Short mmCIF file of C-alpha atoms in Angstrom, two decimals:
data_model
loop_
_atom_site.label_atom_id
_atom_site.label_comp_id
_atom_site.label_asym_id
_atom_site.label_seq_id
_atom_site.Cartn_x
_atom_site.Cartn_y
_atom_site.Cartn_z
CA UNK A 233 -71.08 -16.66 -47.30
CA UNK A 234 -68.78 -19.67 -47.30
CA UNK A 235 -69.35 -22.59 -45.51
CA UNK A 236 -66.79 -24.20 -42.94
CA UNK A 237 -65.39 -27.55 -44.71
CA UNK A 238 -67.31 -30.57 -43.41
CA UNK A 239 -63.25 -31.86 -42.29
CA UNK A 240 -62.71 -28.76 -40.50
CA UNK A 241 -65.95 -28.71 -38.44
CA UNK A 242 -64.73 -32.20 -36.98
CA UNK A 243 -61.38 -31.35 -36.31
CA UNK A 244 -63.08 -28.53 -34.41
CA UNK A 245 -64.95 -30.98 -32.35
CA UNK A 246 -61.84 -33.16 -31.94
CA UNK A 247 -59.65 -29.93 -30.83
CA UNK A 248 -62.89 -28.60 -28.40
CA UNK A 249 -62.99 -31.97 -26.87
CA UNK A 250 -58.90 -32.17 -26.22
CA UNK A 251 -58.62 -28.46 -24.82
CA UNK A 252 -59.69 -26.31 -21.62
CA UNK A 253 -62.12 -24.46 -21.11
CA UNK A 254 -59.40 -21.28 -20.46
CA UNK A 255 -58.67 -21.78 -24.08
CA UNK A 256 -59.00 -18.55 -25.84
CA UNK A 257 -60.80 -18.31 -29.37
CA UNK A 258 -57.36 -17.25 -30.91
CA UNK A 259 -55.40 -20.26 -28.95
CA UNK A 260 -58.18 -22.96 -30.02
CA UNK A 261 -58.30 -21.46 -33.64
CA UNK A 262 -54.57 -21.60 -34.08
CA UNK A 263 -54.39 -24.77 -33.09
CA UNK A 264 -56.88 -26.45 -35.83
CA UNK A 265 -55.56 -28.66 -38.05
CA UNK A 266 -54.28 -26.95 -41.24
CA UNK A 267 -53.58 -24.15 -39.53
CA UNK A 268 -49.71 -23.99 -38.86
CA UNK A 269 -49.09 -21.55 -41.27
CA UNK A 270 -51.04 -18.59 -38.73
CA UNK A 271 -49.03 -17.02 -35.76
CA UNK A 272 -51.43 -15.46 -32.41
CA UNK A 273 -52.25 -11.99 -32.93
CA UNK A 274 -51.76 -10.50 -29.51
CA UNK A 275 -55.32 -9.29 -27.94
CA UNK A 276 -53.82 -5.57 -27.48
CA UNK A 277 -53.74 -5.36 -31.45
CA UNK A 278 -57.17 -7.11 -32.11
CA UNK A 279 -58.35 -4.50 -30.01
CA UNK A 280 -56.61 -1.74 -31.33
CA UNK A 281 -59.25 0.48 -33.43
CA UNK A 282 -56.36 1.55 -35.62
CA UNK A 283 -55.30 -1.94 -36.49
CA UNK A 284 -58.99 -2.59 -37.67
CA UNK A 285 -59.13 0.35 -39.68
CA UNK A 286 -60.46 -0.48 -43.07
CA UNK A 287 -61.56 -3.98 -41.96
CA UNK A 288 -65.32 -3.20 -41.52
CA UNK A 289 -66.68 -3.00 -45.20
CA UNK A 290 -65.05 -5.71 -46.01
CA UNK A 291 -66.27 -8.51 -43.65
CA UNK A 292 -70.28 -9.49 -42.71
CA UNK A 293 -70.94 -9.35 -39.56
CA UNK A 294 -67.91 -7.31 -38.27
CA UNK A 295 -69.20 -6.69 -34.92
CA UNK A 296 -69.77 -10.46 -34.21
CA UNK A 297 -66.78 -11.66 -36.17
CA UNK A 298 -64.68 -9.01 -33.36
CA UNK A 299 -65.93 -10.43 -30.31
CA UNK A 300 -65.70 -14.20 -31.25
CA UNK A 301 -62.40 -13.61 -31.87
CA UNK A 302 -61.96 -11.74 -28.65
CA UNK A 303 -63.63 -14.26 -26.83
CA UNK A 304 -62.07 -15.22 -23.85
CA UNK A 305 -63.29 -19.17 -24.44
CA UNK A 306 -62.95 -21.67 -26.89
CA UNK A 307 -66.15 -22.96 -28.94
CA UNK A 308 -68.27 -25.67 -27.66
CA UNK A 309 -69.73 -28.54 -28.88
CA UNK A 310 -73.41 -26.80 -29.23
CA UNK A 311 -71.39 -23.65 -30.84
CA UNK A 312 -69.89 -26.01 -33.77
CA UNK A 313 -73.44 -27.43 -34.26
CA UNK A 314 -74.50 -24.23 -34.79
CA UNK A 315 -75.21 -22.62 -38.62
CA UNK A 316 -75.11 -19.07 -37.28
CA UNK A 317 -72.02 -19.70 -35.16
CA UNK A 318 -70.92 -21.09 -38.78
CA UNK A 319 -71.59 -18.04 -40.61
CA UNK A 320 -69.98 -16.03 -38.18
CA UNK A 321 -67.39 -18.04 -37.97
CA UNK A 322 -66.56 -17.58 -41.54
CA UNK A 323 -66.84 -13.56 -41.06
CA UNK A 324 -64.46 -14.31 -38.26
CA UNK A 325 -61.72 -16.12 -39.92
CA UNK A 326 -61.75 -13.70 -42.81
CA UNK A 327 -61.31 -10.96 -39.94
CA UNK A 328 -58.04 -13.14 -38.34
CA UNK A 329 -56.90 -13.39 -41.64
CA UNK A 330 -56.50 -9.68 -42.46
CA UNK A 331 -55.57 -9.13 -39.20
CA UNK A 332 -53.13 -11.61 -39.29
CA UNK A 333 -51.43 -9.83 -42.79
CA UNK A 334 -50.91 -6.78 -40.80
CA UNK A 335 -49.82 -8.25 -37.80
CA UNK A 336 -46.80 -9.92 -39.24
CA UNK A 337 -44.99 -7.15 -40.60
CA UNK A 338 -45.19 -5.92 -37.14
CA UNK A 339 -42.28 -6.30 -35.02
CA UNK A 340 -43.74 -8.81 -32.51
CA UNK A 341 -45.11 -10.36 -35.37
CA UNK A 342 -41.94 -11.23 -37.52
CA UNK A 343 -40.29 -12.17 -33.98
CA UNK A 344 -43.51 -14.83 -33.88
CA UNK A 345 -42.51 -15.91 -37.78
CA UNK A 346 -38.87 -15.86 -37.15
CA UNK A 347 -39.79 -18.56 -35.09
CA UNK A 348 -42.09 -20.50 -37.23
CA UNK A 349 -39.67 -20.51 -39.82
CA UNK A 350 -36.98 -21.21 -37.86
CA UNK A 351 -38.72 -24.64 -36.76
CA UNK A 352 -38.97 -25.31 -41.09
CA UNK A 353 -42.91 -25.09 -40.34
CA UNK A 354 -43.42 -23.93 -43.97
CA UNK A 355 -41.27 -26.77 -45.46
CA UNK A 356 -38.76 -25.99 -48.12
CA UNK A 357 -38.38 -24.82 -51.49
CA UNK A 358 -39.98 -27.50 -54.26
CA UNK A 359 -37.23 -26.67 -56.79
CA UNK A 360 -34.36 -29.22 -56.65
CA UNK A 361 -31.54 -26.59 -57.21
CA UNK A 362 -32.49 -24.63 -54.23
CA UNK A 363 -30.81 -27.52 -52.33
CA UNK A 364 -33.89 -27.78 -49.47
CA UNK A 365 -34.22 -24.07 -48.62
CA UNK A 366 -36.27 -22.74 -46.64
CA UNK A 367 -39.64 -20.87 -47.82
CA UNK A 368 -41.66 -17.92 -46.07
CA UNK A 369 -45.45 -17.52 -47.08
CA UNK A 370 -46.67 -15.11 -49.50
CA UNK A 371 -50.21 -14.30 -50.54
CA UNK A 372 -50.32 -12.95 -54.57
CA UNK A 373 -52.83 -10.64 -53.59
CA UNK A 374 -53.93 -8.53 -50.73
CA UNK A 375 -57.33 -9.03 -51.45
CA UNK A 376 -59.71 -12.05 -50.44
CA UNK A 377 -60.78 -15.17 -52.43
CA UNK A 378 -57.73 -14.03 -55.57
CA UNK A 379 -55.37 -17.14 -54.51
CA UNK A 380 -54.38 -19.53 -52.06
CA UNK A 381 -51.43 -18.70 -49.85
CA UNK A 382 -47.59 -19.83 -51.57
CA UNK A 383 -44.45 -20.19 -51.21
CA UNK A 384 -41.98 -17.64 -51.34
CA UNK A 385 -37.92 -18.75 -51.75
CA UNK A 386 -35.56 -16.82 -51.06
CA UNK A 387 -32.91 -18.12 -52.97
CA UNK A 388 -34.47 -18.69 -56.32
CA UNK A 389 -36.80 -15.89 -55.47
CA UNK A 390 -39.79 -17.57 -56.75
CA UNK A 391 -43.36 -18.13 -55.61
CA UNK A 392 -44.80 -22.19 -55.67
CA UNK A 393 -47.64 -24.51 -54.26
CA UNK A 394 -46.62 -25.50 -50.46
CA UNK A 395 -45.26 -29.04 -50.36
CA UNK A 396 -47.35 -28.46 -46.96
CA UNK A 397 -51.50 -28.52 -47.68
CA UNK A 398 -52.89 -25.57 -46.61
CA UNK A 399 -56.12 -24.50 -47.91
CA UNK A 400 -55.58 -20.94 -46.75
CA UNK A 401 -56.20 -17.48 -48.67
CA UNK A 402 -53.48 -15.20 -49.57
CA UNK A 403 -54.43 -13.30 -48.30
CA UNK A 404 -53.88 -13.80 -44.50
CA UNK A 405 -50.08 -13.38 -45.51
CA UNK A 406 -49.82 -10.76 -47.92
CA UNK A 407 -47.73 -9.80 -50.69
CA UNK A 408 -45.36 -7.69 -48.52
CA UNK A 409 -44.29 -9.97 -45.42
CA UNK A 410 -41.55 -12.40 -46.76
CA UNK A 411 -39.51 -9.01 -48.11
CA UNK A 412 -40.30 -7.23 -44.67
CA UNK A 413 -38.99 -10.11 -43.35
CA UNK A 414 -35.92 -11.12 -45.03
CA UNK A 415 -35.22 -6.77 -44.55
CA UNK A 416 -35.79 -7.19 -40.71
CA UNK A 417 -33.29 -10.56 -41.07
CA UNK A 418 -30.74 -10.09 -43.35
CA UNK A 419 -28.78 -13.21 -41.69
CA UNK A 420 -31.47 -15.40 -44.26
CA UNK A 421 -30.88 -14.05 -47.16
CA UNK A 422 -28.79 -16.44 -48.38
CA UNK A 423 -25.65 -15.49 -49.77
CA UNK A 424 -25.76 -17.33 -52.95
CA UNK A 425 -28.64 -17.65 -55.38
CA UNK A 426 -29.86 -20.55 -57.10
CA UNK A 427 -28.00 -21.50 -59.62
CA UNK A 428 -29.78 -22.26 -63.41
CA UNK A 429 -30.41 -24.95 -64.48
CA UNK A 430 -28.40 -25.56 -68.10
CA UNK A 431 -30.30 -27.96 -71.06
CA UNK A 432 -27.81 -30.25 -72.25
CA UNK A 433 -27.49 -33.17 -74.41
CA UNK A 434 -24.42 -35.69 -74.00
CA UNK A 435 -22.67 -32.73 -72.03
CA UNK A 436 -23.30 -29.75 -73.82
CA UNK A 437 -25.33 -27.06 -73.90
CA UNK A 438 -28.44 -27.03 -76.56
CA UNK A 439 -28.18 -24.36 -78.96
CA UNK A 440 -31.55 -22.59 -79.81
CA UNK A 441 -31.82 -20.59 -76.79
CA UNK A 442 -32.59 -17.10 -76.62
CA UNK A 443 -29.57 -14.98 -76.93
CA UNK A 444 -27.60 -17.75 -78.78
CA UNK A 445 -26.83 -17.56 -82.49
CA UNK A 446 -29.36 -20.21 -83.85
CA UNK A 447 -32.62 -18.81 -81.95
CA UNK A 448 -35.74 -21.40 -82.04
CA UNK A 449 -39.04 -19.33 -82.94
CA UNK A 450 -42.26 -20.16 -83.67
CA UNK A 451 -43.44 -24.47 -84.18
CA UNK A 452 -40.85 -26.94 -83.46
CA UNK A 453 -37.92 -26.75 -85.92
CA UNK A 454 -38.45 -23.57 -87.18
CA UNK A 455 -34.88 -22.35 -86.86
CA UNK A 456 -33.80 -19.23 -88.19
CA UNK A 457 -30.52 -18.75 -88.31
CA UNK A 458 -29.07 -15.71 -87.65
CA UNK A 459 -25.51 -16.59 -88.05
CA UNK A 460 -26.08 -15.10 -92.20
CA UNK A 461 -26.83 -11.80 -90.73
CA UNK A 462 -23.90 -11.45 -88.41
CA UNK A 463 -21.75 -12.41 -91.13
CA UNK A 464 -23.55 -9.54 -93.24
CA UNK A 465 -22.59 -7.36 -90.45
CA UNK A 466 -18.84 -7.97 -90.27
CA UNK A 467 -18.64 -10.81 -88.26
CA UNK A 468 -15.76 -13.02 -88.11
CA UNK A 469 -15.56 -15.62 -90.61
CA UNK A 470 -14.87 -19.24 -90.71
CA UNK A 471 -11.75 -20.49 -91.46
CA UNK A 472 -13.29 -22.07 -94.99
CA UNK A 473 -15.17 -18.79 -95.73
CA UNK A 474 -11.11 -16.97 -95.61
CA UNK A 475 -9.66 -19.60 -97.73
CA UNK A 476 -12.03 -19.42 -100.36
CA UNK A 477 -12.36 -15.31 -100.29
CA UNK A 478 -8.38 -15.61 -100.84
CA UNK A 479 -8.52 -18.25 -104.06
CA UNK A 480 -11.21 -15.69 -105.60
CA UNK A 481 -9.18 -12.61 -105.20
CA UNK A 482 -6.00 -14.36 -106.55
CA UNK A 483 -8.00 -15.31 -109.30
CA UNK A 484 -9.10 -12.06 -109.72
CA UNK A 485 -5.76 -10.54 -109.62
CA UNK A 486 -4.55 -13.13 -112.60
CA UNK A 487 -7.26 -11.96 -114.92
#
């Protein structure tokens, strides 16, 4: 069983002291430091057995974890210092996260995530040429404990480590969310893609890139010249080559 980090436990205590007892577990959980990426799942969604399908076998202490999530009260100081509670909390964290991945691709979940996206909750693309394009959370796997959540940029269509520190499992968002989001809200799809970075020296493009006549292969400095091959195949000659060929033809005609 993975334990809750010590810093998170401290934040739990602080949150418990600040919030009223009327706060539900879901309200309390989403207000914890570092949980800004999450949205609050509707209780009806959590209670629906259809949405819980397949989760029981992969979540330890499943029943206790589900009851914790559906609790109408937030944990108190005694709970937060109870080792047994923390074990169930870890299972509740994974269960809520996997439910979250399913919830955010529903119409209601997409709407809640839209508000977070528009407010800049997930920050912007770290790529300079994307010009501070807002990003969306994405998981590189739908399975738990594979990788942390990443930031997907709709402009360059690549994934990065998020600018905002988020020690959250990528499975809590899944691999489909940003693409479903952009299909649902096409107005957030950038009209123009990100321009590629073009390496230059003194303003000139560097030869040796893939697709040019001079391709760099192997170690640095090992240059393969494709020019000879192109000439052999009948590629246009340079002026010096044309002059040399004409001179040789004239000499042959005089002999």
